[in-house]
Phi, psi and omega in degrees: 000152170300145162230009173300129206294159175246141187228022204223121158275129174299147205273026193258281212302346163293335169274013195260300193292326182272346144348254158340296155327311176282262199058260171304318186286325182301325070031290156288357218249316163278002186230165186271140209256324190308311184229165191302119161288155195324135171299284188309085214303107172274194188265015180278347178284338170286169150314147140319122159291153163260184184253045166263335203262141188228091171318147208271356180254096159274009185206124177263054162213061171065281173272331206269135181232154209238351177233137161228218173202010187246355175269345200223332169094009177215165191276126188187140217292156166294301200289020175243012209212129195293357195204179212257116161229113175293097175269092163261113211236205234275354156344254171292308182320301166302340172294319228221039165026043167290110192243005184233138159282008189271294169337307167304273197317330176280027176243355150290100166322150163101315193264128162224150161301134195250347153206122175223125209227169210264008170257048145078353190250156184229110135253213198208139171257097211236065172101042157113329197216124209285148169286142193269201177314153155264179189236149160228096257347061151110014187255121171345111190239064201286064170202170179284158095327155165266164179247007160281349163257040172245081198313324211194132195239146140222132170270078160303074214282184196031225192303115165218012182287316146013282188274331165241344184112218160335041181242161186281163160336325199260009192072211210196147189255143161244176198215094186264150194245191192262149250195135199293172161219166169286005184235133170271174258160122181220139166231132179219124192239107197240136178226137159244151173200197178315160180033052168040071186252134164213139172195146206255192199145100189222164202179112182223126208214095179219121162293130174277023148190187207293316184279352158062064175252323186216117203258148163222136172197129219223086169274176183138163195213163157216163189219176178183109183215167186239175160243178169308323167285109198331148166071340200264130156190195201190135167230114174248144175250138188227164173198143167209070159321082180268169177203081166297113175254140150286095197277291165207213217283008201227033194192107203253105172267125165223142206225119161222147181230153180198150194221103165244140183222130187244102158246151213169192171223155168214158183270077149310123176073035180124173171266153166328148174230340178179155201260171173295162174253188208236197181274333186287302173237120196295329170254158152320138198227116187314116188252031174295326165280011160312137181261151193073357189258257189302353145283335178272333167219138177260214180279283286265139142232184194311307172283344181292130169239174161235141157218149196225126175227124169236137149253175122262159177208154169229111129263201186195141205227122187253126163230134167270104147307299180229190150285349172275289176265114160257157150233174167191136187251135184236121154247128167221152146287141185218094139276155190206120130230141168240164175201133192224124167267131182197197191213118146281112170273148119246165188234148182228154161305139162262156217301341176296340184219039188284333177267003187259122189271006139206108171329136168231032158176166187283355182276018162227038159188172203206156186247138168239163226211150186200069176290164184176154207250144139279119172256125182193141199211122191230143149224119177210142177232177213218135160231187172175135200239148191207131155237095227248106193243106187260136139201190213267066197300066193042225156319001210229133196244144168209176198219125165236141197248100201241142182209156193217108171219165194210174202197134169211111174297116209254348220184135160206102189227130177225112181201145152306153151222134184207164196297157181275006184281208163297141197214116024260161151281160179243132179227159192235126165264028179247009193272164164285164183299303188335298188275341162289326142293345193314310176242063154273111207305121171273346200214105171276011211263341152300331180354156128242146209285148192229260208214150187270178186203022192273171186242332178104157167271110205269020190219078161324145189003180211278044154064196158246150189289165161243137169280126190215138160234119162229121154294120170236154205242147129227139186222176186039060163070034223021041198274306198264119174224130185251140186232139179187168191144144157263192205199118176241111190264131139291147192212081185309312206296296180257022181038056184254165189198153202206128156254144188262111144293146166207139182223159176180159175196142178263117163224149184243129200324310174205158197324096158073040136198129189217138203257113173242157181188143176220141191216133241211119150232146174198170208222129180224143189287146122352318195079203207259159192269129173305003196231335173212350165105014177244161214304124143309136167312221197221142159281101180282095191264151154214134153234139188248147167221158173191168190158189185218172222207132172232130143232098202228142184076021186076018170105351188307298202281122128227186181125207219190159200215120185222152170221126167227158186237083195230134195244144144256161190210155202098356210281103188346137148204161169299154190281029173032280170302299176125202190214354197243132185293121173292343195260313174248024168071011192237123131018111185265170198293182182013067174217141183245178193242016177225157157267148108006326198212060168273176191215148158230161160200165168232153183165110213216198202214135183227135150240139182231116162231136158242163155250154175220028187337331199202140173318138176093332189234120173231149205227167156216179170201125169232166187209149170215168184210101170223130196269080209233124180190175180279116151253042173217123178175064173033306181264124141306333209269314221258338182298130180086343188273154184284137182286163175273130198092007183251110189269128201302288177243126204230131156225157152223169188210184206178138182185144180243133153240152198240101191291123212246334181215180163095197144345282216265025218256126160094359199295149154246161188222119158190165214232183202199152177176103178269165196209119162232119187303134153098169163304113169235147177256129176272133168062142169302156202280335157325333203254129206287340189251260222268035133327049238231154146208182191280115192309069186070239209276148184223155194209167177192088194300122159239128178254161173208166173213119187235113123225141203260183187219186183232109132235148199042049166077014204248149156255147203225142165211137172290125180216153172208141187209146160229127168260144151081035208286327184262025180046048189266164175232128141195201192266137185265336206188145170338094170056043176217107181294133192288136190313130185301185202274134159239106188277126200227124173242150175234151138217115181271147192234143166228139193243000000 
């Protein structure tokens, strides 16, 4: 791990901290000092909502929230909407220390990271199948977040193409960030932990005039931490200025902007992740418990940096026509740039441990280093124009949602560089660094390009639009909601236009149990055929879901019980034949260097539950089981094989309890805990180098402590966390280990 002493305040947490200060009195000045302020936002503190909008507490009853947007693009209640949405929210993301959105998603059974890499991008492997971008509130989103502007995590699992476009089968995580309120507010929060972690955490919330017609409010954090692994660390500054004008009483303006800037050395890929096999053992084999080797060193060396800067910017113009009609028009900007000094490895046996199939000290083994500096650079923006019309069929109520959006990547610039010199290094990782490192390049400014990747502005103005109608029904007395809509999608790349369906309906059987089923398709492109450019058919899914959604017992019960089913057809596989004439090297007529016709499915059964069985304690528990693999396929090896990154039986469960009197009153105490069952394989299982899995079972603890005190009238809260309590290691994701055990103290101030 780095150990370099810090003997300096950085000068960003120093404007954070006077920041704060001034503030406060400002801050106090507008609030009544006599008593503690509220956790929890009500709803007079808000703007009028419109019904685009979803407050991130919508239920002031500790983890459980009663409303969303990411399943209808609009606020609706969960038990009126046909599919399964996992809601985490500003709550639970603080108990469970959270600072990744990823860390959140892994209290969704069924959900794993399926890639988070040092050019800024994140997805999700969701029912079987990585997740396209995530959304931030509800909009595309290519980038990593900070989780201090975030209220709310939602997993909407099954049909969602309708409503975003392009996304896989298996759903898609949105992100609702935080929203001005009327009253002011200041929070500022400093945690130290394990590896020299210090991170600042602030959210200052002030109307700017008497009529509180125009609200401002600016969360963001900074940080500076090292990891278990030599070399690797990273210091980010996040800011997310939003400013909501109330234009008038039916005209809702909001201007949000948001900025990260990251520097650091980061570990592609990682830890050493696996060695090649050998004659004794046939598969790869994972060394991260090598001792001295593999937990302690990744890619990352001396010379290597990151530097990562995103902006975003949005607005978004809310209008209520009536009681009947709303609209609302969204333009945003999304830049990226990077620049990553890194490493591609391999690792090899030395001729001393060539039959021995897992090395028992680094001195049986040896490396090469394949350093290269990566540059990239994007810009692209989005509109989406939406008109939302309720109105009342006698009993029968209905919502139609006409919508128009369209995305054009104006900027795509890419490229390697890598030194001119011998290429790769060989290093002995039993050498001291000094000597292991020795000629691994301190200085890239020589660098030469080794292969570009730019794309270019590949969508002259915004393309062609995609079109969307969706409907919701509620009859009989509002026991019954009917949900159904198209989608006429654009496929920019090979200029296809596609209609997407989706119908699904909810009923409910008896008072807080209620039977839902949906049924859902949707299509991503193939691209261009290799040999004249012409269109792949379309990659095709339908999926069905159905199950039943609970609130019992006075609300003490809820969740959800689900069985889905999702197939593709159409699928990418290898060419057997080749594309290529072997006598004269040219491209043969029609020939591709992939087929057209694989098949996949996934399927499987998710619980999802909370409880409040008793004052003060609230639990959760989720479990998935999903069956996910090709029944289609070319490769023998592959037909029938389990996707990569997918985990079989997935449980987690979570829970607080709240001392409710005595001494020790209002204190929470409560834990976290994932749990995955069985073998998951990274990468195909097929491929000879990174063939890797997890060592059987896997687990991952979280304990916490929340107390708060009263000072000079101010509420202060205390916190200790252990992430991670048994130090277990594996792999979360293709040559990447999961974070050592870490211990975290906090004090948070509400001014």
């Amino acid at each position: 791990m780095n150990s370099t002493p810090k003997h300096y305040l950085p000068l960003s947490r120093l404007l954070i901290i006077l920041t704060a200060v001034a503030l406060a009195p400002l801050a106090r000045a507008q609030t009544d000092t006599t008593s503690t302020p509220s956790k929890k936002a009500t709803q007079d503190d808000i703007i009028t909502l419109t019904p685009f909008t979803v407050r991130g507490d919508s239920a002031a009853d500790g983890y459980r929230v009663d409303s969303t947007t990411t399943g209808a693009k609009i606020n609706t209640p969960l038990n009126e909407l046909p599919i399964t949405i996992n809601v985490l929210n500003r709550e639970f993301l603080t108990d469970m220390n959270v600072y990744k959105v990823q860390d959140a998603t892994a209290y969704v059974a069924g959900v794993t990271n399926a890639n988070r890499n040092e050019n800024d991008t994140e997805t999700y492997t969701i029912r079987g199948f990585q997740s396209s971008s995530p959304l931030r509130n509800g909009i595309a989103f290519n980038s990593i977040t900070d989780i201090s502007n975030i209220e709310r995590v939602e997993v909407a699992k099954g049909p969602a193409a309708i409503l975003y476009g392009v996304v896989e089968p298996g759903g898609v995580v949105n992100y609702t960030t935080k929203r001005p309120l009327a009253n002011y507010a200041a929070t500022i929060e400093e945690t130290v932990g394990s590896y020299s972690l210090y991170r600042t955490d602030f959210d200052f919330n002030v109307p700017l005039n008497d009529s509180k017609t125009l609200l401002f409010r600016v969360p963001g954090a900074y940080s500076d931490k090292d990891t278990s692994q030599k070399y690797e660390k990273s210091k980010t500054f996040f800011i997310n200025p939003v400013l909501t004008w109330k234009l008038t009483p039916k005209t809702l303006v909001t201007f949000d902007y948001s900025y990260k800037k990251e520097t650091g050395n980061f570990a592609r890929g990682g830890i050493i992740g696996a060695l090649q096999p050998n004659a004794n053992f046939p598969q790869a084999v994972s060394i991260f418990n090598v001792p001295g080797f593999g937990e302690e060193y990744g890619t990352s060396f001396p010379g290597g940096h990151l530097y990562n800067q995103h902006s975003y910017g949005e607005i978004r113009v809310e209008q209520i026509i009536d009681s009947h009609i709303t609209l609302q028009g969204i333009f945003s900007q999304d830049q990226f740039h990077f620049d990553d000094v890194s490493a591609f490895l391999n690792t090899f046996r030395t001729p001393a441990a060539a039959n021995v199939s897992l090395p028992t000290s680094a001195t049986q083994l040896t490396s090469q280093f394949f350093p290269f500096d990566e540059r990239y650079r994007t810009k692209s923006r989005y509109y989406e124009i939406n008109a939302l019309l309720r109105y009342d069929l006698g009993k029968v109520h209905t919502t139609t949602l006409l919508g128009v959006s369209g995305t054009r990547m104006v900027e795509s610039e890419g490229a390697f560089y890598i030194t001119p010199g011998p290429f790769p290094f060989t290093v002995d990782p039993s050498q001291p660094d000094a000597v292991r490192f020795a000629a691994m390049p301190a200085d890239t400014s020589n660098f030469v390009k080794w292969f570009d990747y730019s794309l270019g502005a590949t969508t002259p103005g915004f393309g062609r639009a995609n079109l969307f109608v969706t409907e919701q029904i509620g009859a009989l007395d509002n026991k019954l909601h009917l949900m159904g809509g198209i989608r006429r999608q654009s496929y920019a790349d090979v200029n296809v236009t596609k209609t997407l369906p989706q119908i699904g309906g909810i009923y409910e059987v008896t008072h807080g149990l209620s039977f839902y089923a949906t049924y859902s398709g949707t299509d991503k492109s193939n691209g261009l055929r290799a040999s004249d450019q012409a269109v792949r058919p379309l990659e095709t899914s339908k999926g069905y879901d159905f199950g039943f959604k609970l609130d019992l017992l006075d609300s003490k019960l809820t969740g959800s019980i689900a069985y889905f089913d999702i197939k593709k057809t159409n699928v990418k596989i290898t060419n057997p034949g080749g594309f290529i004439d072997q006598t004269t090297g040219q491209i043969l007529p029609g020939a591709d260097n992939v087929l057209i016709a694989g098949e996949a499915e996934a399927k499987g059964v998710e619980v999802d539950l909370q409880a409040r069985p008793v004052k003060g304690l609230q639990l959760g528990l989720g479990y998935a089981h999903t069956d996910a693999k090709d029944t289609k396929d070319t490769d023998p090896a592959l037909q029938g094989s389990t996707f990569p990154g997918v985990v079989k039986d997935a449980l987690v469960f979570f829970g607080k309890f709240r001392v409710e009197g005595g001494v020790l009153a209002n204190l929470d105490v409560g834990a976290g805990m994932q749990y995955n069952f069985g073998t998951v394989h990274y990468d195909a299982i097929t491929n000879p180098f990174y063939g890797i899995a997890t060592h059987g079972n896997t687990k991952n603890i979280h304990v916490f402590a929340h107390y708060p005190i009263v000072w000079d009238k101010h509420r202060v809260t205390l916190g200790l966390a252990v992430n991670n309590l048994t130090d277990d290691r594996y792999f979360v994701r293709s040559l990447e280990l999961s974070d050592a055990r870490q211990v975290l103290f906090s004090a948070e101030v509400k001014f």
